Amino acid sequence: MAGFRVAVAGATGLVGRTILQILEERAFPVAELVPLASPRSAGKKLSFGGEALQVSTLSGDSFDRCDLAFFSAGASVSREYSPIAARHCVYVIDNSSAFRMDPDVPLVVPEVNAHELNGYRGIVANPNCSTAQMVVALQPLHEAFGLQSVVVSTYQSVSGTGEKGIRALDHEVDTGSRSTESPYQHPIAFNALPQVGDFDTDGWAEEEKKMIDETRKIMNLPDLHVVPTTVRVPVRVGHSESVYLRFHREVDAAQARRTLSGAPGIVVFDEPATAKYPTALQCDGRDEVFVGRVRADPADNHALALWIVADNLRKGAATNAVQIAEAVTGTLARRERQEHYA
Ligand SMILES: NC(=O)c1ccc[n+]([C@@H]2O[C@H](COP(=O)([O-])OP(=O)(O)OC[C@H]3O[C@@H](n4cnc5c(N)ncnc54)[C@H](OP(=O)(O)O)[C@@H]3O)[C@@H](O)[C@H]2O)c1
């Protein structure tokens, strides 16, 4: 059969199901798909390629004869099973935070640093959702104007917390009371929580530290000044970001819009007179990163404010992962694959 044997660990989750959908949409050459999850889901059926595939329990034996494995089952599962998968598969694309800051593991957003995949094989890390969409917009502006600093506030949807986030929001909206299983510290319906992940002793949230570290690694700017405030809002899908950027060179809004319009993976949606700007609902189900509200700072001709929105399950996770798979498998000759299994 032509194509790859592809395992998806966490196939029943929000990201895993979106990976299956995107593999189909983009006609990725899948010869056989192996859906994996926890024992809770064993025997469950997932639809792929017109067939109902039975979900198996993830184990050390799950990856025999696989070419490629996607992981979206949380960091502890990735830490345990990704290295096992990497011994069987040519490529492992990991959506969790387990390996993102490992200096030997490339952390890739193809629009920014696909070159790091050249000749590489093994575990590739997929970034955190709020970082992935932001760097797609930052990279072309950096190339044009030289990025100096980033101040960002996020408005992150509950699907960023997985199924349990959506369930908590739905429960609170439907019943008017808090769910005992809510992953949040406060009510999420009709609220905004300036906490995404646990705080460290200095008061920085886990998501804020990820945005700092991962932006620097992906853009290869180890000293970039990044100041995030990450906020969970009662939106089902789609992360929005209010971003203030300072550059080494002068910049104006028209130049910035032109730069962004010509850049890969970006849609500029910016006509203030007709209230045309990206919103989470408009971006739900889309693979691109949307940018609007581009404004020059009247007090600083080296600075810009803008608004960035993307579907966190797609560009923030599954689409980016499948783009990485396309990049790596496109460079993998059949002969090399045969050698891998020899
Ligand atoms: N949601 C986002 O926007 C987003 C963006 C970027 C990265 N990520 C990362 O992607 C991963 C999945 O997120 P999600 O939103 O899809 O979460 P989710 O909806 O809660 O799904 C979690 C998946 O992991 C599986 N799983 C949990 N424990 C397992 C175990 N011990 N062994 C095997 N499978 C196990 C679950 O299987 P069962 O159904 O059997 O429980 C389910 O398929 C996380 O690492 C997350 O940080 C998420």
Short mmCIF file of C-alpha atoms and ligand atoms in Angstrom, two decimals:
data_model
loop_
_atom_site.label_atom_id
_atom_site.label_comp_id
_atom_site.label_asym_id
_atom_site.label_seq_id
_atom_site.Cartn_x
_atom_site.Cartn_y
_atom_site.Cartn_z
CA MET A 1 0.00 0.00 0.00
CA ALA A 2 1.29 3.49 -0.83
CA GLY A 3 1.70 5.82 2.08
CA PHE A 4 2.74 5.75 5.70
CA ARG A 5 1.70 3.74 8.73
CA VAL A 6 0.73 6.51 11.16
CA ALA A 7 0.03 6.17 14.89
CA VAL A 8 -1.86 8.87 16.81
CA ALA A 9 -1.47 8.68 20.61
CA GLY A 10 -4.35 10.63 22.17
CA ALA A 11 -6.54 10.08 19.09
CA THR A 12 -9.79 10.45 21.05
CA GLY A 13 -8.92 13.92 22.43
CA LEU A 14 -9.64 17.34 20.93
CA VAL A 15 -6.21 17.63 19.29
CA GLY A 16 -6.04 13.94 18.28
CA ARG A 17 -9.43 14.06 16.54
CA THR A 18 -8.39 17.26 14.77
CA ILE A 19 -5.16 15.56 13.59
CA LEU A 20 -7.27 12.78 12.01
CA GLN A 21 -9.49 15.36 10.34
CA ILE A 22 -6.54 17.35 8.97
CA LEU A 23 -4.72 14.24 7.69
CA GLU A 24 -7.89 13.55 5.68
CA GLU A 25 -8.42 17.15 4.54
CA ARG A 26 -4.84 17.50 3.31
CA ALA A 27 -4.84 14.00 1.76
CA PHE A 28 -1.72 13.05 3.72
CA PRO A 29 -0.59 9.68 2.36
CA VAL A 30 -1.77 7.36 5.15
CA ALA A 31 -1.61 3.66 4.31
CA GLU A 32 -2.75 2.66 7.78
CA LEU A 33 -3.86 4.70 10.77
CA VAL A 34 -3.38 3.37 14.31
CA PRO A 35 -5.56 5.31 16.83
CA LEU A 36 -4.29 5.02 20.42
CA ALA A 37 -5.63 6.32 23.73
CA SER A 38 -5.96 5.33 27.39
CA PRO A 39 -7.67 2.09 28.52
CA ARG A 40 -10.84 4.23 29.03
CA SER A 41 -11.26 4.45 25.26
CA ALA A 42 -10.24 0.92 24.24
CA GLY A 43 -12.64 -0.42 21.64
CA LYS A 44 -14.17 2.99 20.88
CA LYS A 45 -14.57 3.71 17.14
CA LEU A 46 -13.15 6.72 15.29
CA SER A 47 -13.94 7.52 11.69
CA PHE A 48 -11.01 7.88 9.30
CA GLY A 49 -10.83 7.50 5.52
CA GLY A 50 -14.42 6.28 5.35
CA GLU A 51 -13.78 3.51 7.88
CA ALA A 52 -14.60 3.10 11.57
CA LEU A 53 -11.27 2.36 13.25
CA GLN A 54 -11.10 0.75 16.67
CA VAL A 55 -9.06 2.62 19.29
CA SER A 56 -6.32 0.56 21.02
CA THR A 57 -4.72 1.14 24.38
CA LEU A 58 -1.34 2.86 24.09
CA SER A 59 1.51 0.53 25.06
CA GLY A 60 5.17 -0.04 24.33
CA ASP A 61 4.15 -2.38 21.47
CA SER A 62 1.90 0.17 19.72
CA PHE A 63 4.51 1.47 17.29
CA ASP A 64 5.76 -1.67 15.52
CA ARG A 65 6.14 -1.01 11.78
CA CYS A 66 5.00 2.63 12.14
CA ASP A 67 6.64 5.31 9.99
CA LEU A 68 5.28 8.26 11.91
CA ALA A 69 3.69 8.87 15.31
CA PHE A 70 1.79 11.92 16.55
CA PHE A 71 1.52 12.40 20.32
CA SER A 72 -1.29 14.47 21.88
CA ALA A 73 -1.90 12.72 25.20
CA GLY A 74 -0.16 15.06 27.65
CA ALA A 75 3.46 15.50 28.75
CA SER A 76 3.77 12.50 31.08
CA VAL A 77 2.52 10.11 28.37
CA SER A 78 4.96 11.67 25.88
CA ARG A 79 7.87 11.40 28.30
CA GLU A 80 7.19 7.69 28.74
CA TYR A 81 6.22 6.62 25.21
CA SER A 82 7.74 9.09 22.69
CA PRO A 83 11.27 7.69 23.12
CA ILE A 84 9.86 4.16 22.60
CA ALA A 85 8.02 5.36 19.49
CA ALA A 86 11.20 7.03 18.24
CA ARG A 87 12.97 3.65 18.30
CA HIS A 88 10.35 2.24 15.88
CA CYS A 89 9.17 5.23 13.82
CA VAL A 90 11.31 7.49 11.68
CA TYR A 91 9.54 10.55 13.05
CA VAL A 92 7.63 11.37 16.24
CA ILE A 93 5.74 14.67 16.33
CA ASP A 94 4.95 15.60 19.90
CA ASN A 95 2.25 18.13 20.83
CA SER A 96 3.04 18.12 24.54
CA SER A 97 5.51 20.28 26.44
CA ALA A 98 7.72 17.26 27.28
CA PHE A 99 10.58 17.89 24.82
CA ARG A 100 10.02 21.46 23.61
CA MET A 101 12.97 22.97 25.46
CA ASP A 102 15.29 19.98 24.98
CA PRO A 103 18.26 21.47 23.08
CA ASP A 104 18.51 18.31 20.94
CA VAL A 105 14.86 18.44 19.84
CA PRO A 106 13.76 20.90 17.15
CA LEU A 107 10.71 23.01 18.11
CA VAL A 108 9.14 23.83 14.78
CA VAL A 109 6.59 26.16 13.22
CA PRO A 110 7.16 25.47 9.51
CA GLU A 111 6.51 29.09 8.42
CA VAL A 112 9.39 30.15 10.71
CA ASN A 113 12.03 27.42 11.05
CA ALA A 114 11.22 24.48 8.73
CA HIS A 115 14.95 24.45 7.83
CA GLU A 116 15.64 22.80 11.20
CA LEU A 117 13.98 19.64 9.86
CA ASN A 118 16.49 19.24 7.02
CA GLY A 119 18.15 15.88 7.50
CA TYR A 120 16.67 15.50 11.00
CA ARG A 121 14.93 12.37 12.26
CA GLY A 122 13.55 11.50 15.67
CA ILE A 123 11.30 13.51 17.99
CA VAL A 124 10.11 16.91 16.70
CA ALA A 125 8.27 19.14 19.20
CA ASN A 126 5.16 21.11 18.30
CA PRO A 127 4.91 24.39 20.24
CA ASN A 128 2.35 25.59 22.68
CA CYS A 129 -0.76 26.96 20.92
CA SER A 130 -0.48 30.65 21.87
CA THR A 131 3.19 30.72 20.83
CA ALA A 132 2.64 28.95 17.48
CA GLN A 133 0.17 31.51 16.18
CA MET A 134 2.16 34.47 17.49
CA VAL A 135 5.50 33.54 15.87
CA VAL A 136 3.85 33.09 12.45
CA ALA A 137 3.04 36.83 12.57
CA LEU A 138 6.25 37.92 14.33
CA GLN A 139 8.70 36.25 11.93
CA PRO A 140 8.01 38.34 8.76
CA LEU A 141 7.91 41.54 10.84
CA HIS A 142 11.22 40.55 12.44
CA GLU A 143 12.79 39.92 9.02
CA ALA A 144 11.62 43.34 7.80
CA PHE A 145 12.18 45.54 10.86
CA GLY A 146 14.32 43.63 13.42
CA LEU A 147 12.29 42.59 16.46
CA GLN A 148 13.43 43.99 19.82
CA SER A 149 10.59 43.30 22.26
CA VAL A 150 7.11 41.76 22.53
CA VAL A 151 4.42 42.58 25.09
CA VAL A 152 1.44 40.23 24.66
CA SER A 153 -1.87 39.62 26.42
CA THR A 154 -3.76 36.49 25.41
CA TYR A 155 -7.49 35.69 25.37
CA GLN A 156 -7.36 31.88 25.29
CA SER A 157 -10.29 29.56 24.63
CA VAL A 158 -11.32 26.71 26.91
CA SER A 159 -10.53 24.08 24.25
CA GLY A 160 -6.88 24.89 25.03
CA THR A 161 -7.47 22.89 28.23
CA GLY A 162 -8.82 19.90 26.26
CA GLU A 163 -12.24 18.23 26.58
CA LYS A 164 -12.48 19.09 30.28
CA GLY A 165 -12.30 22.82 29.53
CA ILE A 166 -15.20 22.67 27.06
CA ARG A 167 -17.22 20.49 29.47
CA ALA A 168 -16.69 22.99 32.33
CA LEU A 169 -17.80 25.98 30.23
CA ASP A 170 -20.86 24.14 28.86
CA HIS A 171 -21.84 22.96 32.34
CA GLU A 172 -21.59 26.46 33.84
CA VAL A 173 -23.53 28.09 30.98
CA ASP A 174 -26.23 25.37 31.03
CA THR A 175 -26.71 25.05 34.80
CA GLY A 176 -25.48 28.35 36.23
CA SER A 177 -23.33 26.40 38.72
CA ARG A 178 -19.69 25.32 38.80
CA SER A 179 -18.68 21.86 37.68
CA THR A 180 -16.83 19.87 40.35
CA GLU A 181 -14.54 18.66 37.54
CA SER A 182 -13.64 22.13 36.26
CA PRO A 183 -9.91 22.51 35.54
CA TYR A 184 -10.16 26.23 36.47
CA GLN A 185 -9.71 27.96 39.86
CA HIS A 186 -12.77 30.22 39.36
CA PRO A 187 -15.98 30.17 37.30
CA ILE A 188 -15.10 30.41 33.60
CA ALA A 189 -18.56 31.29 32.20
CA PHE A 190 -18.98 35.09 31.87
CA ASN A 191 -15.51 35.56 33.35
CA ALA A 192 -11.83 36.18 32.40
CA LEU A 193 -9.12 34.38 34.37
CA PRO A 194 -5.55 35.78 34.28
CA GLN A 195 -4.15 32.31 34.94
CA VAL A 196 -3.15 29.70 32.35
CA GLY A 197 -1.28 26.94 34.20
CA ASP A 198 0.28 27.06 37.66
CA PHE A 199 2.19 30.10 38.95
CA ASP A 200 5.89 29.95 39.89
CA THR A 201 7.25 31.59 43.05
CA ASP A 202 7.70 34.90 41.17
CA GLY A 203 4.07 34.90 40.04
CA TRP A 204 4.59 33.92 36.38
CA ALA A 205 2.06 31.45 34.96
CA GLU A 206 3.31 28.29 33.22
CA GLU A 207 1.83 29.45 29.87
CA GLU A 208 3.63 32.80 30.18
CA LYS A 209 6.99 31.06 30.66
CA LYS A 210 6.25 28.80 27.68
CA MET A 211 5.56 31.87 25.53
CA ILE A 212 8.89 33.44 26.53
CA ASP A 213 11.04 30.32 26.12
CA GLU A 214 9.39 28.88 23.03
CA THR A 215 9.26 32.20 21.12
CA ARG A 216 12.99 32.66 21.70
CA LYS A 217 13.80 29.08 20.64
CA ILE A 218 11.63 28.98 17.49
CA MET A 219 12.77 32.40 16.25
CA ASN A 220 16.37 31.70 17.30
CA LEU A 221 16.43 34.97 19.26
CA PRO A 222 17.70 33.84 22.70
CA ASP A 223 17.72 37.37 24.14
CA LEU A 224 14.34 38.54 22.79
CA HIS A 225 12.46 40.54 25.43
CA VAL A 226 9.00 38.89 25.79
CA VAL A 227 6.43 39.93 28.43
CA PRO A 228 3.22 37.85 28.29
CA THR A 229 0.03 37.93 30.37
CA THR A 230 -2.03 34.84 29.59
CA VAL A 231 -5.78 34.91 30.18
CA ARG A 232 -8.46 32.19 29.86
CA VAL A 233 -11.78 33.45 28.48
CA PRO A 234 -15.17 31.75 27.92
CA VAL A 235 -14.62 31.13 24.19
CA ARG A 236 -14.90 27.53 22.95
CA VAL A 237 -12.28 27.57 20.16
CA GLY A 238 -9.76 30.23 19.04
CA HIS A 239 -7.05 32.13 20.88
CA SER A 240 -6.81 35.93 20.44
CA GLU A 241 -3.74 37.98 21.28
CA SER A 242 -3.19 41.70 21.77
CA VAL A 243 0.45 42.29 20.88
CA TYR A 244 2.73 45.35 21.23
CA LEU A 245 5.99 45.07 19.29
CA ARG A 246 9.10 47.24 19.32
CA PHE A 247 11.64 47.06 16.47
CA HIS A 248 15.25 48.11 15.87
CA ARG A 249 14.20 49.88 12.66
CA GLU A 250 11.38 52.37 11.98
CA VAL A 251 8.02 50.88 11.04
CA ASP A 252 4.60 52.14 10.01
CA ALA A 253 1.23 50.40 9.84
CA ALA A 254 0.98 50.31 6.02
CA GLN A 255 4.46 48.76 5.68
CA ALA A 256 3.62 46.22 8.37
CA ARG A 257 0.32 45.27 6.67
CA ARG A 258 2.12 44.83 3.33
CA THR A 259 4.80 42.67 4.98
CA LEU A 260 2.22 40.49 6.72
CA SER A 261 0.06 40.16 3.57
CA GLY A 262 2.91 38.58 1.64
CA ALA A 263 3.92 36.18 4.40
CA PRO A 264 3.10 32.44 4.48
CA GLY A 265 0.17 31.25 6.58
CA ILE A 266 -1.19 34.76 7.34
CA VAL A 267 -4.44 36.47 6.42
CA VAL A 268 -4.57 40.22 7.06
CA PHE A 269 -8.10 41.15 8.05
CA ASP A 270 -7.89 44.83 8.84
CA GLU A 271 -10.48 47.43 7.78
CA PRO A 272 -11.43 49.45 10.87
CA ALA A 273 -14.04 51.52 8.98
CA THR A 274 -16.16 48.42 8.34
CA ALA A 275 -15.38 46.75 11.69
CA LYS A 276 -13.33 44.16 9.80
CA TYR A 277 -10.94 42.45 12.22
CA PRO A 278 -10.43 38.79 13.12
CA THR A 279 -12.54 37.18 15.84
CA ALA A 280 -12.31 33.73 17.41
CA LEU A 281 -15.62 32.63 15.87
CA GLN A 282 -14.48 33.61 12.36
CA CYS A 283 -11.20 31.72 12.77
CA ASP A 284 -12.72 28.51 14.19
CA GLY A 285 -12.02 25.77 11.61
CA ARG A 286 -9.40 27.79 9.69
CA ASP A 287 -5.72 26.84 9.34
CA GLU A 288 -4.29 30.34 8.86
CA VAL A 289 -3.22 32.95 11.40
CA PHE A 290 -5.36 36.11 11.14
CA VAL A 291 -3.99 39.58 11.87
CA GLY A 292 -5.91 42.84 12.26
CA ARG A 293 -6.03 46.14 14.19
CA VAL A 294 -2.51 46.97 12.95
CA ARG A 295 -1.59 50.38 14.42
CA ALA A 296 1.60 52.42 14.61
CA ASP A 297 2.40 53.80 18.05
CA PRO A 298 1.99 57.59 17.69
CA ALA A 299 4.58 58.12 20.44
CA ASP A 300 7.21 55.70 19.06
CA ASN A 301 7.97 55.22 15.34
CA HIS A 302 9.69 51.90 16.10
CA ALA A 303 6.56 50.26 17.57
CA LEU A 304 3.30 48.62 16.47
CA ALA A 305 0.17 47.24 18.11
CA LEU A 306 -1.77 44.40 16.53
CA TRP A 307 -4.36 41.66 17.12
CA ILE A 308 -3.61 38.02 16.23
CA VAL A 309 -6.23 35.24 16.16
CA ALA A 310 -6.04 31.54 15.21
CA ASP A 311 -7.82 28.24 15.83
CA ASN A 312 -5.79 26.75 18.72
CA LEU A 313 -6.73 23.17 17.80
CA ARG A 314 -5.58 23.69 14.21
CA LYS A 315 -2.60 26.07 13.74
CA GLY A 316 -2.01 25.92 17.50
CA ALA A 317 -1.71 22.12 17.43
CA ALA A 318 -2.95 19.71 14.74
CA THR A 319 -2.34 21.70 11.53
CA ASN A 320 1.16 22.62 12.65
CA ALA A 321 1.86 18.96 13.50
CA VAL A 322 0.62 17.74 10.10
CA GLN A 323 2.64 20.48 8.34
CA ILE A 324 5.74 19.13 10.15
CA ALA A 325 4.80 15.61 8.99
CA GLU A 326 4.47 16.87 5.41
CA ALA A 327 7.85 18.58 5.61
CA VAL A 328 9.71 15.59 7.03
CA THR A 329 8.09 12.90 4.91
CA GLY A 330 8.58 14.97 1.78
CA THR A 331 12.32 14.74 2.40
CA LEU A 332 12.32 11.06 3.21
CA ALA A 333 13.25 8.92 0.21
CA ARG A 334 11.78 5.41 0.02
CA ARG A 335 15.32 3.98 -0.03
CA GLU A 336 16.14 5.67 3.30
CA ARG A 337 12.98 4.31 4.85
CA GLN A 338 13.92 0.82 3.74
CA GLU A 339 17.34 1.27 5.36
CA HIS A 340 15.63 2.37 8.58
CA TYR A 341 13.86 -0.97 8.78
CA ALA A 342 16.76 -3.11 7.57
N1 LIG B 1 -6.01 21.81 23.17
C1 LIG B 1 -5.11 22.60 22.60
O1 LIG B 1 -5.42 23.70 22.10
C2 LIG B 1 -3.66 22.18 22.53
C3 LIG B 1 -2.77 22.94 21.78
C4 LIG B 1 -1.41 22.57 21.72
C5 LIG B 1 -1.00 21.44 22.38
N2 LIG B 1 -1.90 20.71 23.11
C6 LIG B 1 -1.41 19.51 23.80
O2 LIG B 1 -2.00 18.37 23.20
C7 LIG B 1 -2.22 17.35 24.17
C8 LIG B 1 -3.69 16.89 24.14
O3 LIG B 1 -4.53 17.99 24.36
P1 LIG B 1 -6.11 17.87 24.12
O4 LIG B 1 -6.60 19.25 24.18
O5 LIG B 1 -6.42 17.04 22.92
O6 LIG B 1 -6.58 17.07 25.44
P2 LIG B 1 -7.86 16.10 25.64
O7 LIG B 1 -8.99 16.53 24.81
O8 LIG B 1 -8.04 16.04 27.10
O9 LIG B 1 -7.36 14.69 25.10
C9 LIG B 1 -6.37 13.95 25.77
C10 LIG B 1 -6.07 12.68 25.01
O10 LIG B 1 -5.01 12.01 25.67
C11 LIG B 1 -5.41 10.65 25.93
N3 LIG B 1 -4.76 10.17 27.14
C12 LIG B 1 -4.81 10.69 28.38
N4 LIG B 1 -4.11 9.92 29.25
C13 LIG B 1 -3.61 8.88 28.53
C14 LIG B 1 -2.81 7.75 28.86
N5 LIG B 1 -2.36 7.54 30.08
N6 LIG B 1 -2.48 6.90 27.85
C15 LIG B 1 -2.93 7.11 26.60
N7 LIG B 1 -3.70 8.17 26.23
C16 LIG B 1 -4.02 9.05 27.19
C17 LIG B 1 -6.90 10.74 26.08
O11 LIG B 1 -7.46 9.44 25.92
P3 LIG B 1 -8.87 9.02 26.58
O12 LIG B 1 -9.93 9.58 25.67
O13 LIG B 1 -8.81 7.55 26.58
O14 LIG B 1 -8.91 9.62 27.95
C18 LIG B 1 -7.23 11.70 24.94
O15 LIG B 1 -7.21 11.01 23.71
C19 LIG B 1 -1.75 17.93 25.51
O16 LIG B 1 -0.42 17.55 25.71
C20 LIG B 1 -1.83 19.43 25.27
O17 LIG B 1 -0.92 20.16 26.08
C21 LIG B 1 -3.22 21.04 23.19
#
